[in-house]
Short mmCIF file of C-alpha atoms in Angstrom, two decimals:
data_model
loop_
_atom_site.label_atom_id
_atom_site.label_comp_id
_atom_site.label_asym_id
_atom_site.label_seq_id
_atom_site.Cartn_x
_atom_site.Cartn_y
_atom_site.Cartn_z
CA MET A 127 9.48 -7.98 3.53
CA THR A 128 5.86 -8.66 2.58
CA ARG A 129 4.04 -7.18 -0.40
CA TRP A 130 0.67 -5.96 0.89
CA ILE A 131 -2.45 -4.73 -0.83
CA ALA A 132 -4.77 -2.37 1.03
CA LEU A 133 -8.27 -2.43 -0.43
CA LEU A 134 -10.09 0.70 0.70
CA ARG A 135 -13.85 0.61 1.04
CA GLY A 136 -16.07 3.47 -0.08
CA VAL A 137 -13.59 5.94 -1.57
CA ASN A 138 -14.30 8.04 -4.64
CA VAL A 139 -18.02 7.39 -4.17
CA GLY A 140 -20.59 9.09 -1.97
CA GLY A 141 -18.63 12.32 -1.61
CA ILE A 142 -15.42 10.76 -0.25
CA THR A 143 -12.71 11.73 -2.71
CA VAL A 144 -9.20 10.39 -2.27
CA ARG A 145 -6.74 11.15 -5.05
CA SER A 146 -4.26 8.40 -5.87
CA ALA A 147 -1.29 10.76 -5.48
CA ASP A 148 -2.46 11.77 -1.99
CA LEU A 149 -2.96 8.11 -1.10
CA ARG A 150 0.57 7.24 -2.21
CA ASP A 151 1.96 10.16 -0.23
CA LEU A 152 0.19 9.02 2.93
CA PHE A 153 1.49 5.46 2.64
CA ARG A 154 5.01 6.76 2.06
CA GLU A 155 4.70 9.02 5.12
CA LEU A 156 3.70 5.93 7.11
CA GLY A 157 7.11 4.52 6.19
CA PHE A 158 6.10 1.91 3.64
CA ALA A 159 8.32 1.01 0.68
CA ASN A 160 7.50 0.50 -3.01
CA VAL A 161 4.13 2.25 -2.74
CA SER A 162 1.88 2.30 -5.79
CA THR A 163 -1.80 2.62 -6.53
CA VAL A 164 -3.89 0.82 -9.13
CA LEU A 165 -6.93 2.55 -10.61
CA ALA A 166 -8.77 5.25 -8.68
CA SER A 167 -10.85 2.93 -6.53
CA GLY A 168 -8.68 2.67 -3.43
CA ASN A 169 -6.08 0.01 -4.18
CA VAL A 170 -2.65 0.53 -2.61
CA LEU A 171 0.29 -1.83 -2.95
CA PHE A 172 3.23 -1.47 -0.56
CA ASP A 173 6.00 -3.38 1.19
CA SER A 174 6.33 -3.68 4.95
CA GLU A 175 7.86 -5.97 7.53
CA ASP A 176 4.98 -5.31 9.94
CA ALA A 177 2.22 -7.83 10.66
CA ALA A 178 -1.33 -7.35 9.35
CA ASP A 179 -2.70 -6.94 12.88
CA ASP A 180 -0.42 -3.93 13.36
CA LEU A 181 -0.83 -2.48 9.88
CA LYS A 182 -4.62 -2.49 9.49
CA PRO A 183 -5.56 -0.23 12.45
CA ARG A 184 -2.59 2.05 11.79
CA ILE A 185 -3.58 2.54 8.14
CA GLU A 186 -7.27 3.03 8.94
CA ARG A 187 -6.48 5.63 11.58
CA ALA A 188 -4.14 7.52 9.22
CA LEU A 189 -6.69 7.43 6.38
CA GLY A 190 -9.43 8.73 8.67
CA GLU A 191 -7.27 11.54 9.99
CA ARG A 192 -5.94 12.63 6.60
CA PHE A 193 -9.10 12.31 4.52
CA ARG A 194 -11.70 12.87 7.27
CA TYR A 195 -13.88 9.79 6.87
CA ASP A 196 -14.48 6.51 8.72
CA ALA A 197 -11.85 4.46 6.94
CA TRP A 198 -12.14 0.69 6.58
CA ILE A 199 -9.74 -1.46 4.64
CA VAL A 200 -9.23 -5.08 3.83
CA LEU A 201 -5.54 -5.88 4.02
CA ILE A 202 -4.22 -8.84 2.09
CA ASP A 203 -0.76 -10.05 1.16
CA ARG A 204 0.14 -10.64 -2.47
CA ALA A 205 0.50 -14.40 -2.15
CA THR A 206 -3.01 -14.69 -0.72
CA LEU A 207 -4.41 -12.44 -3.44
CA GLU A 208 -2.75 -14.65 -6.04
CA ARG A 209 -4.27 -17.80 -4.49
CA ILE A 210 -7.73 -16.22 -4.27
CA ALA A 211 -7.61 -15.06 -7.89
CA ALA A 212 -6.46 -18.47 -9.13
CA ALA A 213 -9.40 -20.15 -7.37
CA PHE A 214 -12.07 -18.02 -9.09
CA PRO A 215 -14.74 -20.64 -9.84
CA PHE A 216 -16.71 -18.94 -12.61
CA GLU A 217 -16.03 -18.10 -16.22
CA ARG A 218 -13.50 -15.27 -16.21
CA ALA A 219 -14.70 -13.65 -19.42
CA ASP A 220 -18.46 -13.62 -19.81
CA GLU A 221 -20.53 -11.26 -21.94
CA GLN A 222 -23.56 -11.51 -19.63
CA PHE A 223 -22.04 -11.52 -16.12
CA THR A 224 -19.56 -9.36 -14.23
CA PRO A 225 -17.07 -11.36 -12.13
CA TYR A 226 -16.37 -10.09 -8.60
CA VAL A 227 -14.31 -11.12 -5.62
CA VAL A 228 -15.64 -10.04 -2.23
CA PHE A 229 -12.81 -9.68 0.28
CA GLY A 230 -13.38 -9.63 4.01
CA SER A 231 -11.49 -8.82 7.18
CA ASP A 232 -13.63 -11.23 9.19
CA PRO A 233 -13.94 -14.81 7.86
CA ALA A 234 -17.02 -15.41 10.03
CA LEU A 235 -18.84 -12.51 8.37
CA LEU A 236 -17.90 -13.80 4.91
CA ARG A 237 -19.49 -17.13 5.87
CA ASP A 238 -22.50 -15.25 7.23
CA LEU A 239 -22.76 -13.32 3.97
CA ALA A 240 -22.65 -16.56 1.97
CA ASP A 241 -25.35 -18.04 4.21
CA ALA A 242 -27.50 -14.90 3.88
CA ALA A 243 -27.15 -15.05 0.09
CA GLY A 244 -28.47 -18.59 0.14
CA VAL A 245 -28.88 -20.04 -3.33
CA PRO A 246 -29.40 -17.04 -5.60
CA ASP A 247 -31.26 -17.17 -8.89
CA PRO A 248 -28.46 -18.24 -11.29
CA ALA A 249 -30.09 -16.18 -14.05
CA VAL A 250 -29.19 -13.09 -11.96
CA GLU A 251 -26.17 -14.03 -9.85
CA SER A 252 -24.16 -16.84 -8.29
CA VAL A 253 -21.96 -17.00 -5.19
CA VAL A 254 -19.36 -19.46 -3.95
CA LEU A 255 -17.59 -19.14 -0.62
CA GLY A 256 -13.87 -19.65 -1.01
CA ASP A 257 -10.91 -19.60 1.32
CA GLY A 258 -10.62 -15.92 2.25
CA ALA A 259 -13.13 -14.57 -0.26
CA LEU A 260 -16.63 -14.82 -1.59
CA TYR A 261 -16.78 -15.27 -5.35
CA TRP A 262 -19.70 -13.53 -7.00
CA ARG A 263 -20.89 -13.10 -10.53
CA VAL A 264 -23.86 -10.94 -11.37
CA VAL A 265 -25.66 -9.93 -14.53
CA LYS A 266 -24.03 -6.79 -15.93
CA GLY A 267 -25.86 -3.69 -14.74
CA ARG A 268 -27.40 -5.44 -11.71
CA THR A 269 -24.50 -5.13 -9.23
CA ILE A 270 -26.23 -2.68 -6.87
CA ASP A 271 -29.81 -3.88 -7.11
CA SER A 272 -29.21 -7.64 -7.04
CA PRO A 273 -29.97 -9.53 -3.80
CA VAL A 274 -26.26 -10.02 -3.00
CA GLY A 275 -25.49 -6.40 -3.96
CA LYS A 276 -28.14 -5.26 -1.46
CA LEU A 277 -26.65 -7.52 1.22
CA LEU A 278 -23.20 -6.03 0.67
CA ALA A 279 -24.61 -2.54 1.29
CA LYS A 280 -25.86 -3.45 4.76
CA GLY A 281 -23.98 -1.96 7.69
CA LYS A 282 -23.21 -5.44 9.01
CA TYR A 283 -20.93 -6.12 6.04
CA ARG A 284 -19.92 -2.61 5.03
CA THR A 285 -17.12 -2.26 7.61
CA THR A 286 -15.51 -5.64 6.94
CA THR A 287 -15.96 -6.33 3.23
CA THR A 288 -15.11 -4.77 -0.09
CA ASN A 289 -15.48 -6.16 -3.58
CA ARG A 290 -13.34 -5.86 -6.65
CA ASN A 291 -14.03 -6.77 -10.22
CA LEU A 292 -11.85 -9.73 -11.23
CA ARG A 293 -10.14 -7.53 -13.86
CA THR A 294 -9.07 -5.17 -11.05
CA VAL A 295 -7.72 -8.12 -9.05
CA GLU A 296 -5.70 -9.20 -12.09
CA LYS A 297 -4.35 -5.64 -12.51
CA LEU A 298 -3.28 -5.66 -8.85
CA LEU A 299 -1.37 -8.89 -9.44
CA ALA A 300 0.27 -7.49 -12.56
CA ALA A 301 1.39 -4.29 -10.79
#
């Protein structure tokens, strides 16, 4: 049995409201065990024997049908999440910067995103491409309007990536 984390993109923003209780119910109806949610930003932990390639489209289809939106998720197993979190290359607690991990379903698009970001102004943000994630730190309050924040909003990346604050990642690991 594998412990999975489904990271939903774009819920509880932009008019798409998905209550945690409803999300847990859906995952239980899909037959998953030990279902829990963390925070109200679309983080679902569950156990399944199924492979990621089978789970991802099944979950996205069910989310879209139940909540009536174009659902995209990044699906990651707990061991991989643990490895990604441990490799975070920046200061974990910083008064000036917010630490993020950008997760992606398509490694080629994560590389493309890192290439598109180039070498950002370190006074505003920094990025490092890791194994399975893009690590990003940005000046607090600049997440949406920073160059990398604007890249993440583009349609090219929107369906395959989602970001989480490092504190959220740590809460997922503690759950």
